[in-house]
Structure formats: structure tokens, C-alpha cells
PDB file of C-alpha atoms and ligand atoms in Angstrom:
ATOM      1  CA  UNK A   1      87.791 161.373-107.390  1.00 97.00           C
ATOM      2  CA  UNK A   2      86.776 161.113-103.804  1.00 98.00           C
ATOM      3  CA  UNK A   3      85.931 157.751-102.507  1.00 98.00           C
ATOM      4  CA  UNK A   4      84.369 155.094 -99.808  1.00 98.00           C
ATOM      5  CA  UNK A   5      85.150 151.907 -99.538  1.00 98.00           C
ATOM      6  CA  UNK A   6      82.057 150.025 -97.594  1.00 98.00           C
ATOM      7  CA  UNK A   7      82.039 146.337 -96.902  1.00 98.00           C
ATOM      8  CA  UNK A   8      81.898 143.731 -93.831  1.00 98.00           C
ATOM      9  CA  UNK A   9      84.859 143.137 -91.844  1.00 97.00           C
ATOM     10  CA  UNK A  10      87.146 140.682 -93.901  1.00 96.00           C
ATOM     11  CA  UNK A  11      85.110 141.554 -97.150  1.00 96.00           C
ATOM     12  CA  UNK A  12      88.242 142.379 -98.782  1.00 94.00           C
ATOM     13  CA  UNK A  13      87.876 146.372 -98.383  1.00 95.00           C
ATOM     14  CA  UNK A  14      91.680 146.417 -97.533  1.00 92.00           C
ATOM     15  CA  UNK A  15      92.730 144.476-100.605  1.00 91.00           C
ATOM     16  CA  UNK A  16      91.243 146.217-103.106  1.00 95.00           C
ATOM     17  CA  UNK A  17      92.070 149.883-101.324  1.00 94.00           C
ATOM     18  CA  UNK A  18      95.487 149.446-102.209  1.00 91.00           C
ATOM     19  CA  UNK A  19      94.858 148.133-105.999  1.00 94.00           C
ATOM     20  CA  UNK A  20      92.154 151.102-106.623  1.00 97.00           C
ATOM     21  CA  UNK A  21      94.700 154.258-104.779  1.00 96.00           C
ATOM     22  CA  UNK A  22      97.579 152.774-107.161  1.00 95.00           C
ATOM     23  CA  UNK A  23      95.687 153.070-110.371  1.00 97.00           C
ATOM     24  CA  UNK A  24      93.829 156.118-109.804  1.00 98.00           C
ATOM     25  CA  UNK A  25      96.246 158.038-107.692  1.00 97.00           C
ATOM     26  CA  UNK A  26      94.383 158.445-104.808  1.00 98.00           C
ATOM     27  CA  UNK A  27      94.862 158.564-101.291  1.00 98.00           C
ATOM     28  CA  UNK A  28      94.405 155.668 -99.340  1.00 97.00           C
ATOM     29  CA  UNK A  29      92.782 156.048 -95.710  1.00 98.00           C
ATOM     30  CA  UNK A  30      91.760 153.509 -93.210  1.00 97.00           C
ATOM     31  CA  UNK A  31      90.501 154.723 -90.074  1.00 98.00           C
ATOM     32  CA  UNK A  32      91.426 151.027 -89.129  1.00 97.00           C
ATOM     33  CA  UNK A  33      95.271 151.440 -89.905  1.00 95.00           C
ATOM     34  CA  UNK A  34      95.723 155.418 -88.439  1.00 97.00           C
ATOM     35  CA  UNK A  35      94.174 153.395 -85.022  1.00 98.00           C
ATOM     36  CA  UNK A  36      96.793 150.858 -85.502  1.00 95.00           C
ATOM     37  CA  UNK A  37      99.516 153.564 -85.871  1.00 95.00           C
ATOM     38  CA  UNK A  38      98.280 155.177 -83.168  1.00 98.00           C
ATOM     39  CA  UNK A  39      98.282 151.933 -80.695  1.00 97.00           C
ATOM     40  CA  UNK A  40     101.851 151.064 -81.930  1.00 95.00           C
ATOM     41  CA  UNK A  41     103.261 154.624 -81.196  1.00 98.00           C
ATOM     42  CA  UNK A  42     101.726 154.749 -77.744  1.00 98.00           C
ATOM     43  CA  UNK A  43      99.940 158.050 -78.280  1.00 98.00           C
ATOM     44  CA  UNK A  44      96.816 159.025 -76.324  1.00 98.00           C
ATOM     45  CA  UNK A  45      94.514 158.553 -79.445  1.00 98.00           C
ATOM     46  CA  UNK A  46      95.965 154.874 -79.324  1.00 98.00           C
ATOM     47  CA  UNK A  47      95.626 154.113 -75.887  1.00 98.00           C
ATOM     48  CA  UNK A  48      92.160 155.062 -75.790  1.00 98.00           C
ATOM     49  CA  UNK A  49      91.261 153.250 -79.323  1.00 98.00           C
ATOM     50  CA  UNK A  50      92.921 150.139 -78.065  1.00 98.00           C
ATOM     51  CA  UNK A  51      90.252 149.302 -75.630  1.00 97.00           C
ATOM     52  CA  UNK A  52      87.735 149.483 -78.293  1.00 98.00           C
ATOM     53  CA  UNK A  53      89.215 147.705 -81.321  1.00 98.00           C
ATOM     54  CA  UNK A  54      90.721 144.895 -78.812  1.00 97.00           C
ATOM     55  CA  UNK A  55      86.584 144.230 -78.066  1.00 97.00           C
ATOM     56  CA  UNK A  56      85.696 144.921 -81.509  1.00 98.00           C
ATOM     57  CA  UNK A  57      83.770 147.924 -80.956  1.00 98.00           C
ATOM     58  CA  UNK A  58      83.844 151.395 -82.524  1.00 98.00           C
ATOM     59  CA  UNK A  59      85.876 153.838 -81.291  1.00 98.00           C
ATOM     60  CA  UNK A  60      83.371 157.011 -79.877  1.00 98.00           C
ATOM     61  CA  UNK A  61      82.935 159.386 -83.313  1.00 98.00           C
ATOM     62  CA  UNK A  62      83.765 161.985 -81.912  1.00 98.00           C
ATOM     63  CA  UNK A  63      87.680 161.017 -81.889  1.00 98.00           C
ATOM     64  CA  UNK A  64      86.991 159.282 -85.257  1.00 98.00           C
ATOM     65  CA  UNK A  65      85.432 162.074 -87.124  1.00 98.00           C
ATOM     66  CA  UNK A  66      87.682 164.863 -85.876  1.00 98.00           C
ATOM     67  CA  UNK A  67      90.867 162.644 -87.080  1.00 98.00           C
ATOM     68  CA  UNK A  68      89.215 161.979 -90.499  1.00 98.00           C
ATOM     69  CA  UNK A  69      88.042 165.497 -90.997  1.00 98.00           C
ATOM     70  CA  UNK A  70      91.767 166.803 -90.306  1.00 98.00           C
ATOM     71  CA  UNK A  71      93.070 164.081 -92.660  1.00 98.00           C
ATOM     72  CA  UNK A  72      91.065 165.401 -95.206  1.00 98.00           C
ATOM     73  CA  UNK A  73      92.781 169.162 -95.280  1.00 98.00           C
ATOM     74  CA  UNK A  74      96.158 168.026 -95.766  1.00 98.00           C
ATOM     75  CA  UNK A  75      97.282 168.937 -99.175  1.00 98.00           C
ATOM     76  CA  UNK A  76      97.539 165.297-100.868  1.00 98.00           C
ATOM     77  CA  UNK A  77      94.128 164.922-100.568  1.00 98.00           C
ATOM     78  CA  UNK A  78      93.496 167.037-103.461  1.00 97.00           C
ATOM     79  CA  UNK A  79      94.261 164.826-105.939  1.00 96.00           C
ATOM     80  CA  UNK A  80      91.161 162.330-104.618  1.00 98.00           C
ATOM     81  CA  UNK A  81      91.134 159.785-101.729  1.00 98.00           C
ATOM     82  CA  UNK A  82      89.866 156.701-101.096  1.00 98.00           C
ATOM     83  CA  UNK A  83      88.167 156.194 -97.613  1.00 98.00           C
ATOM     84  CA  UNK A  84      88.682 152.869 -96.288  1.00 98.00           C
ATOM     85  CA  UNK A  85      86.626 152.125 -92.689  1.00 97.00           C
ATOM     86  CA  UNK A  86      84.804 155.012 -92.924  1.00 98.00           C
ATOM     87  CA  UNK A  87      82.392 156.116 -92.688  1.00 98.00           C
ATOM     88  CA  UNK A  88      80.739 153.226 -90.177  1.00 98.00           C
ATOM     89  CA  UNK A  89      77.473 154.864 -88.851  1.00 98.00           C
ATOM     90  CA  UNK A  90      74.891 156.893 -89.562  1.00 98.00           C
ATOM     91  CA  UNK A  91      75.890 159.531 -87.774  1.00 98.00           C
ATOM     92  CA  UNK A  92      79.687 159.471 -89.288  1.00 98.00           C
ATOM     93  CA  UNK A  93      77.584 159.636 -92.623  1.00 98.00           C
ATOM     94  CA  UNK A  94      76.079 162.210 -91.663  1.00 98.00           C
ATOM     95  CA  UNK A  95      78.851 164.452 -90.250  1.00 98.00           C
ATOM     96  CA  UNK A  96      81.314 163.556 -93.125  1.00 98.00           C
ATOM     97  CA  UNK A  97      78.300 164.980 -95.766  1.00 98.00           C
ATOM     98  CA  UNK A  98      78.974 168.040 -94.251  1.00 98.00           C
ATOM     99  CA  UNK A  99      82.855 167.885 -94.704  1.00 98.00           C
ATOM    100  CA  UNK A 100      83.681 166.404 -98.113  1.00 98.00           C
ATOM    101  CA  UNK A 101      82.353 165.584-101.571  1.00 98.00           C
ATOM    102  CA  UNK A 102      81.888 161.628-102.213  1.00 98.00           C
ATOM    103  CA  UNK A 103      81.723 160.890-105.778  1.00 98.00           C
ATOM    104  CA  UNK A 104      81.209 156.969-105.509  1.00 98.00           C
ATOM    105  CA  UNK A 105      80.911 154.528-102.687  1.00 98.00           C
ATOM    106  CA  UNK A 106      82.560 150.471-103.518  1.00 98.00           C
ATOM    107  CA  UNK A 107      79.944 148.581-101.698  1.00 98.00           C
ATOM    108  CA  UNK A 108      81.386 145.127-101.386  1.00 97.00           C
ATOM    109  CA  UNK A 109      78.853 141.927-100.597  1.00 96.00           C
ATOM    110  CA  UNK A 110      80.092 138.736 -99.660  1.00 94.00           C
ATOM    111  CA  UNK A 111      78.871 135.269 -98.284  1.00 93.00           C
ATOM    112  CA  UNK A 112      79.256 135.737 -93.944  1.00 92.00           C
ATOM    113  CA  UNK A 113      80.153 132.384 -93.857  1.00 93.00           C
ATOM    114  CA  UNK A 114      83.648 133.619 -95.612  1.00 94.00           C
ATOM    115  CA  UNK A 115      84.498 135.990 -93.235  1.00 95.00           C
ATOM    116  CA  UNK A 116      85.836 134.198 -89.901  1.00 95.00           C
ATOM    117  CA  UNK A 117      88.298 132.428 -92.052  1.00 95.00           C
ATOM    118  CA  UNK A 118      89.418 134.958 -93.795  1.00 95.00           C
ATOM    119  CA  UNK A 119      90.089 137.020 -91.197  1.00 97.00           C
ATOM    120  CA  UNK A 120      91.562 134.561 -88.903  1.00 97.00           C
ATOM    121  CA  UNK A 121      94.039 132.955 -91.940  1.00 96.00           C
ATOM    122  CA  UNK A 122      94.920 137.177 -92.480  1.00 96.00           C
ATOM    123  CA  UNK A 123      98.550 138.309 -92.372  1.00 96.00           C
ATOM    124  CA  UNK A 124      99.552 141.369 -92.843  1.00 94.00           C
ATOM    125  CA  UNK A 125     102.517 143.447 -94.082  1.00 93.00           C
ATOM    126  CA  UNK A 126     104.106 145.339 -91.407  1.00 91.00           C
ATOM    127  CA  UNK A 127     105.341 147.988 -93.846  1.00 90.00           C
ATOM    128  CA  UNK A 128     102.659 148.621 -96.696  1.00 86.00           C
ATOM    129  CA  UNK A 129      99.442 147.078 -95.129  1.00 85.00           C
ATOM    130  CA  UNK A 130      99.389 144.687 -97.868  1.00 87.00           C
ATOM    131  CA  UNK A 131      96.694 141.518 -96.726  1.00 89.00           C
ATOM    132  CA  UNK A 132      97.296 137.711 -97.451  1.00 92.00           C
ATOM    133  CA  UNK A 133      95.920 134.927 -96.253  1.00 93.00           C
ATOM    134  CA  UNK A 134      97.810 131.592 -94.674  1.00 96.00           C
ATOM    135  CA  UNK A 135      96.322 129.334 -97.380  1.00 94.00           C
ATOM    136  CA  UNK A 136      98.195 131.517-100.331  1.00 93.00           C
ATOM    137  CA  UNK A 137     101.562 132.330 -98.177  1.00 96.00           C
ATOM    138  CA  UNK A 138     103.432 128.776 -98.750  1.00 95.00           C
ATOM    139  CA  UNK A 139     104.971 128.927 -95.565  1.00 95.00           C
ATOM    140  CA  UNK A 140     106.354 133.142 -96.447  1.00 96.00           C
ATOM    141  CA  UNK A 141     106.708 135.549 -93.766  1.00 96.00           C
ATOM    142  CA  UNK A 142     107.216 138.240 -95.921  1.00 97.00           C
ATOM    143  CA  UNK A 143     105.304 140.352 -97.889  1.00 96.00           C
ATOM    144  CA  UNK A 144     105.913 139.810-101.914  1.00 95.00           C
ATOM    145  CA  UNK A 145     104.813 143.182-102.462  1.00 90.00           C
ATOM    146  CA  UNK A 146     108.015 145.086-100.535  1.00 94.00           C
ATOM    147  CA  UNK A 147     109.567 142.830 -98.602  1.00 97.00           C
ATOM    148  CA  UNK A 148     108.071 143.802 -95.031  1.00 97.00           C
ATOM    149  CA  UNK A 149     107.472 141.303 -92.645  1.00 97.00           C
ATOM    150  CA  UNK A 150     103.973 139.827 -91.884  1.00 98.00           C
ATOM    151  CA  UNK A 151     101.953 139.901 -88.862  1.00 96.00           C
ATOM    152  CA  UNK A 152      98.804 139.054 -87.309  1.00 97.00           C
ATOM    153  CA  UNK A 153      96.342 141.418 -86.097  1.00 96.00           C
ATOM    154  CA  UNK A 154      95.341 141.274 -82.188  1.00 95.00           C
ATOM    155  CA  UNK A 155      91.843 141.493 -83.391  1.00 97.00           C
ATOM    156  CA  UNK A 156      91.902 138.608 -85.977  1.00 97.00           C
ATOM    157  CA  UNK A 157      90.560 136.032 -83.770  1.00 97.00           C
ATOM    158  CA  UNK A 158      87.144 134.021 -83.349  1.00 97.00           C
ATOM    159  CA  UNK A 159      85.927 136.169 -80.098  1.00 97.00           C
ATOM    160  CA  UNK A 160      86.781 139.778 -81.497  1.00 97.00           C
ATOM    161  CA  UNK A 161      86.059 138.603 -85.294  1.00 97.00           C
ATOM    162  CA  UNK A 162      82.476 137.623 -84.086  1.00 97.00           C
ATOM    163  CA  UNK A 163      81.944 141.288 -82.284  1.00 98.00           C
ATOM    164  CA  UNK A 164      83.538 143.035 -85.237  1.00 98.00           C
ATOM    165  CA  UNK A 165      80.980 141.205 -87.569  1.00 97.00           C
ATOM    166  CA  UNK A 166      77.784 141.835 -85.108  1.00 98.00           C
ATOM    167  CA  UNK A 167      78.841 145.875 -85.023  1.00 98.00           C
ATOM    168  CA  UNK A 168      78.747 146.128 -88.925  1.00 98.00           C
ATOM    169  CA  UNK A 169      75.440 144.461 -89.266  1.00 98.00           C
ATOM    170  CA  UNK A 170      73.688 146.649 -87.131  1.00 98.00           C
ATOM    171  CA  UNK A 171      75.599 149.816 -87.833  1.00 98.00           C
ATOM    172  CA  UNK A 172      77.238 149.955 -90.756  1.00 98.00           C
ATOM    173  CA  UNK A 173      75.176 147.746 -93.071  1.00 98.00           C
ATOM    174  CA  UNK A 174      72.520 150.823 -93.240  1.00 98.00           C
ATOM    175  CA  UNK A 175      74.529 152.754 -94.924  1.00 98.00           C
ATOM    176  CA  UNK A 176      74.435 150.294 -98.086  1.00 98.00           C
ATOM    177  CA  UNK A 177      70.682 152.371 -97.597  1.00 98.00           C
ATOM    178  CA  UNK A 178      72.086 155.772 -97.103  1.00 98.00           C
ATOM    179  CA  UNK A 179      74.544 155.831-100.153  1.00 98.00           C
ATOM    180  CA  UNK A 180      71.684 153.802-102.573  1.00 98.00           C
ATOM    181  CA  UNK A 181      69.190 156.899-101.704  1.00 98.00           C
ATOM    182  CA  UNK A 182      72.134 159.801-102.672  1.00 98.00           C
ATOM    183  CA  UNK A 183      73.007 157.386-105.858  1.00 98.00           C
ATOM    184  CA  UNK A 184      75.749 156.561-105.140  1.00 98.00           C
ATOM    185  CA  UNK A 185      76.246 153.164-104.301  1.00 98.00           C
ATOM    186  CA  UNK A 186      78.697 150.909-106.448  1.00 98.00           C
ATOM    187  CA  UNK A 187      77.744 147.102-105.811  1.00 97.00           C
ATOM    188  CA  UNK A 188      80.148 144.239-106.303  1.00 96.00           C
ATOM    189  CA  UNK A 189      80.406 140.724-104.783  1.00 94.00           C
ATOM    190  CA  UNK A 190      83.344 140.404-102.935  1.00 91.00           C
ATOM    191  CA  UNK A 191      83.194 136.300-102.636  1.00 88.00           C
ATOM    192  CA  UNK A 192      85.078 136.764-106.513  1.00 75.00           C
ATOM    193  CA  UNK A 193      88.308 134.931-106.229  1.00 74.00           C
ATOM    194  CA  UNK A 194      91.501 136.320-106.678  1.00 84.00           C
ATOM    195  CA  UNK A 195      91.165 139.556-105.756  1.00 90.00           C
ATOM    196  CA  UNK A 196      92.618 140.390-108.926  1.00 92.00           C
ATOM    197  CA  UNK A 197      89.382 139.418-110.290  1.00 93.00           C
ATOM    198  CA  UNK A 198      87.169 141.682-108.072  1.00 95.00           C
ATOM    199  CA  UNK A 199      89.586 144.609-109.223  1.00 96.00           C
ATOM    200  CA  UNK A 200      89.280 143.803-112.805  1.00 96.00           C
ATOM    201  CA  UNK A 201      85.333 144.454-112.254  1.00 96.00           C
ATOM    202  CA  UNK A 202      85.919 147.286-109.922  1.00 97.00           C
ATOM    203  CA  UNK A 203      88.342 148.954-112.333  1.00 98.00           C
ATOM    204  CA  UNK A 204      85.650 148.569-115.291  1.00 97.00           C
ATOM    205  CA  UNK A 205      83.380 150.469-112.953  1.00 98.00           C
ATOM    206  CA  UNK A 206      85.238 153.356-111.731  1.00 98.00           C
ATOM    207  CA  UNK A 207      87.593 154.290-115.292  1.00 98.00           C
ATOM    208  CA  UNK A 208      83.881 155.395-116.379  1.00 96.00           C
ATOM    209  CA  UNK A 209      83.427 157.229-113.011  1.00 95.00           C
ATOM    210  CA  UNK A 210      86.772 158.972-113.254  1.00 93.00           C
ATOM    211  CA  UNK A 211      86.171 160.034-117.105  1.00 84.00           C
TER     212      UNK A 211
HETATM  213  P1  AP5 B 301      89.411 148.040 -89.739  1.00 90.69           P
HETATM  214  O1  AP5 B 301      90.879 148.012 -89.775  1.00 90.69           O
HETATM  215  O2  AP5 B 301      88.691 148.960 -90.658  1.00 90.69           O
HETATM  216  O3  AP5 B 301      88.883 146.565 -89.884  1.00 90.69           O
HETATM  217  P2  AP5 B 301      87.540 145.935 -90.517  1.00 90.69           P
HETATM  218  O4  AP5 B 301      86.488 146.826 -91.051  1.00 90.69           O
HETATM  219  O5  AP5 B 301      87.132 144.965 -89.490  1.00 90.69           O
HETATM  220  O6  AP5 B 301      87.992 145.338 -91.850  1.00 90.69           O
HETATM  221  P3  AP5 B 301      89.265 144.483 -92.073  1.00 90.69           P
HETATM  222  O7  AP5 B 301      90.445 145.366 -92.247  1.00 90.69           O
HETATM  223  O8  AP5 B 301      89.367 143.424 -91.028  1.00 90.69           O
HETATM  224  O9  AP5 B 301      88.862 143.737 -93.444  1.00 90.69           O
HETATM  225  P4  AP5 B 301      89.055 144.187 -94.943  1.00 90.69           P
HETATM  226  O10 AP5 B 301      87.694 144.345 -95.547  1.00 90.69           O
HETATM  227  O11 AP5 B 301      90.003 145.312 -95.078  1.00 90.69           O
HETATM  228  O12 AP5 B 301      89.656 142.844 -95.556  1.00 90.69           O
HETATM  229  P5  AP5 B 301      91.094 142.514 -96.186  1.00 90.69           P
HETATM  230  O13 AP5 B 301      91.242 143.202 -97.504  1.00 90.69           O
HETATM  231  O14 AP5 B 301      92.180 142.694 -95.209  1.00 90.69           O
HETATM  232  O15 AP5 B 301      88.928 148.430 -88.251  1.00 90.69           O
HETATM  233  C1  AP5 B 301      89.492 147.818 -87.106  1.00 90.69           C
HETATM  234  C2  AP5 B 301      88.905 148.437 -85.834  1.00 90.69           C
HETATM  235  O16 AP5 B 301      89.226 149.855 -85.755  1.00 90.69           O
HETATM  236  C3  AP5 B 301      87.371 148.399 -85.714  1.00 90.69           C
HETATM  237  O17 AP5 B 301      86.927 147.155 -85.204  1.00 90.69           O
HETATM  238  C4  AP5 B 301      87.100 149.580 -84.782  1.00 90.69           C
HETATM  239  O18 AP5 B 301      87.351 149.234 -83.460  1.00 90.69           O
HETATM  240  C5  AP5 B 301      88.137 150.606 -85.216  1.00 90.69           C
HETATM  241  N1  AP5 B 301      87.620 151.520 -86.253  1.00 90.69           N
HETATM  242  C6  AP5 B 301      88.044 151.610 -87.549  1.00 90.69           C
HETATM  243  N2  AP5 B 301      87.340 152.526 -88.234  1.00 90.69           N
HETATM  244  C7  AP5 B 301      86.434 153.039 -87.357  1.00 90.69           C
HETATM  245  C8  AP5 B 301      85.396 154.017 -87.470  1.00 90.69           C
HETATM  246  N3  AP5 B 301      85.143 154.642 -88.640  1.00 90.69           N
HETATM  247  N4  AP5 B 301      84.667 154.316 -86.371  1.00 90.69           N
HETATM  248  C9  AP5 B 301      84.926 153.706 -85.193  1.00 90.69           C
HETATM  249  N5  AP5 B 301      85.864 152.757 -85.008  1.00 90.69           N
HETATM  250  C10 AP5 B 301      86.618 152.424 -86.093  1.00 90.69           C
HETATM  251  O19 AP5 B 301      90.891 140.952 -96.524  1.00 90.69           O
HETATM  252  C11 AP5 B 301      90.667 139.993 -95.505  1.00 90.69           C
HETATM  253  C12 AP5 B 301      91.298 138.631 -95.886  1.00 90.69           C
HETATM  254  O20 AP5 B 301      90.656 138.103 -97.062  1.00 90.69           O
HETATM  255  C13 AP5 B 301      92.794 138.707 -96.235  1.00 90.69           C
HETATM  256  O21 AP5 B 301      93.408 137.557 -95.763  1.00 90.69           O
HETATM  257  C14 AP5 B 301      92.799 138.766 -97.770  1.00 90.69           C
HETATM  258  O22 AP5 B 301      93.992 138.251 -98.304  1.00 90.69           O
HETATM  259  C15 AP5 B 301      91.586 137.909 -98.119  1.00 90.69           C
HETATM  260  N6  AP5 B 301      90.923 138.358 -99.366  1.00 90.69           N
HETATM  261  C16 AP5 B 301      90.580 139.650 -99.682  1.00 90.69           C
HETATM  262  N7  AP5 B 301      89.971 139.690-100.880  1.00 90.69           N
HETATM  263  C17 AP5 B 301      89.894 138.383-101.325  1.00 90.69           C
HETATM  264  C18 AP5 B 301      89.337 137.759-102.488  1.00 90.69           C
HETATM  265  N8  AP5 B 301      88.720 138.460-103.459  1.00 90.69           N
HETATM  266  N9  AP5 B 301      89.421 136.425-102.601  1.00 90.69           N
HETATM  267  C19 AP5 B 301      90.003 135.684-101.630  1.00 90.69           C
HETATM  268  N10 AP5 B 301      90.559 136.210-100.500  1.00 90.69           N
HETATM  269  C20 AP5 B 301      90.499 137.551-100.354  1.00 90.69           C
HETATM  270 MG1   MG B 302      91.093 146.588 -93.744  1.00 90.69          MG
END
């Protein structure tokens, strides 16, 4: 089962990636997290994607789509994957129809007015990408999933956050368009509390998708 996770920044596409590659086996990638890598590790990918996720824009596509269409000929992806932050355009869309076979896109909806706090109040796990928020932690700094330590993203504050949010509504919210049209749209509202609770309806979903 081949996958796309689509959903505003902070809509909880991150969250549920994790819970949805663990029960069906699939391959979790975020376009957002490879970037990170990148940064971290200094290579020339990073360098030039830092300037554009520090402002909260999109990296150009043609970097993007060459890394994702790479990532998806290495051999683990043939058990199914689970695209998380991409595609984000119409034109990544477009280029990644002629790459790959989608069998279901997880659209998630939420309230806007959720999103600047849960993005500012994120931390994350330095090891397995595992998000919290502040509110939950009690005071923990790390992560109760394996013990990594928990950080904040440069790009989780009220200046980027607002950019980040702006970019998805006029580029990537079309594509809640694109993927109704080929049928394959899977709508959920991502404002459901834990996220164990969103899962619970995604799971329902996507055991019948899977077969
Ligand atoms: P990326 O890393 O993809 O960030 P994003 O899309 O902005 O999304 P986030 O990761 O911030 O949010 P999320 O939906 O994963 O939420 P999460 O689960 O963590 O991209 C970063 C940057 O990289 C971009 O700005 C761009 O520059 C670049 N980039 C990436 N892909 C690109 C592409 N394809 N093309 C070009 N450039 C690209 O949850 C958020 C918070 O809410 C957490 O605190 C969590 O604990 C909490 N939460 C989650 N679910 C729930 C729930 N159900 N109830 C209560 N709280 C919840
Ligand atoms: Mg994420």
C-alpha cells in the first residue's frame, strides 16, 4: 500500500505517520525530516534547503522531486510507503503521477486557529521524530517512545509558522482537489483529540483499503 499523507502544517500529519507505517509496515517519508537530516549533516542539499525552510518556503521541486523519486527505488519501498510532506504542489502532483502508484491519500482537516499553538508548544524527538506538545510533556525532555531527547524546531515559531501556513493554503490545499478528482482522497478531521483517537478512525479506514 502506497500512501500520502496531506494536511496543514501542524495538522498532525507527523503524528499519525508514525502510528499508520507501524501498523501497516510501511515506509515512512517526510520530505520535511530528509531536509532536516540534510541541514544537520551540513551537506549541499541542506545548505541550500535551509534558506528556504528557515523562511517557510518550499524548497525549488526540482531538488525535492529528484530526492523523492530516488527514495522511492530503494528496495524497502516495496513493501508500501507512506509519503509524509509530499507531494505540496501541483506540479509535484503531477511529476510524482508519473513515478509511483498512490493507492490512498489521508487528507487531514483541522480548525487554523489550532495550528500556531500547536506548532509553537511542538517538541520533538531527536532520535525517532516522535511529536509532543509542551502542554502533555509534564516538564519531560525526553521522548517516552525511545528515550531520545526532545527539541524544538528552528521553524516552530510565530513568524515562520505564519509563512508555513500562508504557503499551504495557496499551494498545497489544491491538491485536497487533485486527489478528490482521481478518487482518492481519504477525509478525516484532525482537531480529534488524542491522536490516538484520529488513528483509531484512520485505522478503520485504511484495514479496508489494505484488504
Ligand atoms: P515539514 O517537516 O513537512 O513540516 P509541515 O508540513 O510544516 O508540517 P509539520 O511537520 O510542522 O506538522 P505535522 O502535520 O507533521 O504535525 P505534527 O504531527 O508534528 O516541512 C518543513 C519544511 O521543509 C517546509 O516548510 C519546506 O520548507 C520544506 N519542505 C518539506 N517538504 C517539502 C516539499 N515537498 N516541497 C518543498 N519544500 C518542502 O503535530 C503538530 C503538533 O500537534 C505536535 O505538538 C503534536 O503533538 C500535536 N498533535 C498532533 N496530533 C494531535 C491531536 N490529534 N490532538 C492534539 N494534538 C495533536
Ligand atoms: Mg511533520
Amino acid at each position: 500500500m502506497n500512501l500520502i499523507l496531506l494536511g496543514a502544517p501542524g495538522a498532525g500529519k507527523g503524528t499519525q505517520a508514525t502510528k499508520i507505517s507501524d501498523r501497516y509496515g510501511l515506509v515512512h517519508i517526510s520530505t520535511g525530516d530528509i531536509f532536516r537530516e540534510n541541514i544537520k549533516k551540513g551537506t549541499e542539499i541542506g545548505l541550500l534547503a535551509k534558506s528556504y525552510t528557515e523562511k517557510g518556503e518550499l524548497v525549488p521541486d526540482e531538488v525535492t522531486v529528484a530526492i523523492v523519486k530516488d527514495r522511492l527505488t530503494w528496495d524497502d519501498c516495496k513493501k508500501g510507503y507512506l509519503l509524509d510532506g509530499f507531494p505540496r504542489n501541483l506540479f509535484q502532483a503531477e511529476e510524482l503521477d508519473k513515478f509511483a502508484r498512490i493507492d490512498g491519500v489521508v487528507n487531514i482537516n483541522i480548525d487554523p486557529a489550532l495550528l500556531m499553538d500547536r506548532l509553537c508548544g511542538r517538541r520533538v524527538c531527536r532520535e525517532c521524530g516522535e511529536s509532543y506538545h509542551v502542554s502533555t510533556l509534564n516538564g519531560a525532555t525526553t521522548c517516552a517512545r525511545c528515550g531520545g531527547e526532545l527539541y524544538q524546531r528552528k521553524d516552530d515559531n510565530p513568524e515562520t509558522v505564519g509563512a508555513r501556513l500562508a504557503v499551504y493554503n495557496e499551494q498545497t490545499a489544491p491538491l485536497i482537489d487533485y486527489y478528490t478528482k482521481q478518487g482518492k482522497i481519504l477525509n478525516f478531521t484532525g482537531t480529534e483529540a488524542p491522536a490516538e483517537v484520529l488513528f483509531e478512525e484512520v485505522r478503520a479506514v485504511l484495514d479496508k483499503l489494505a484488504g
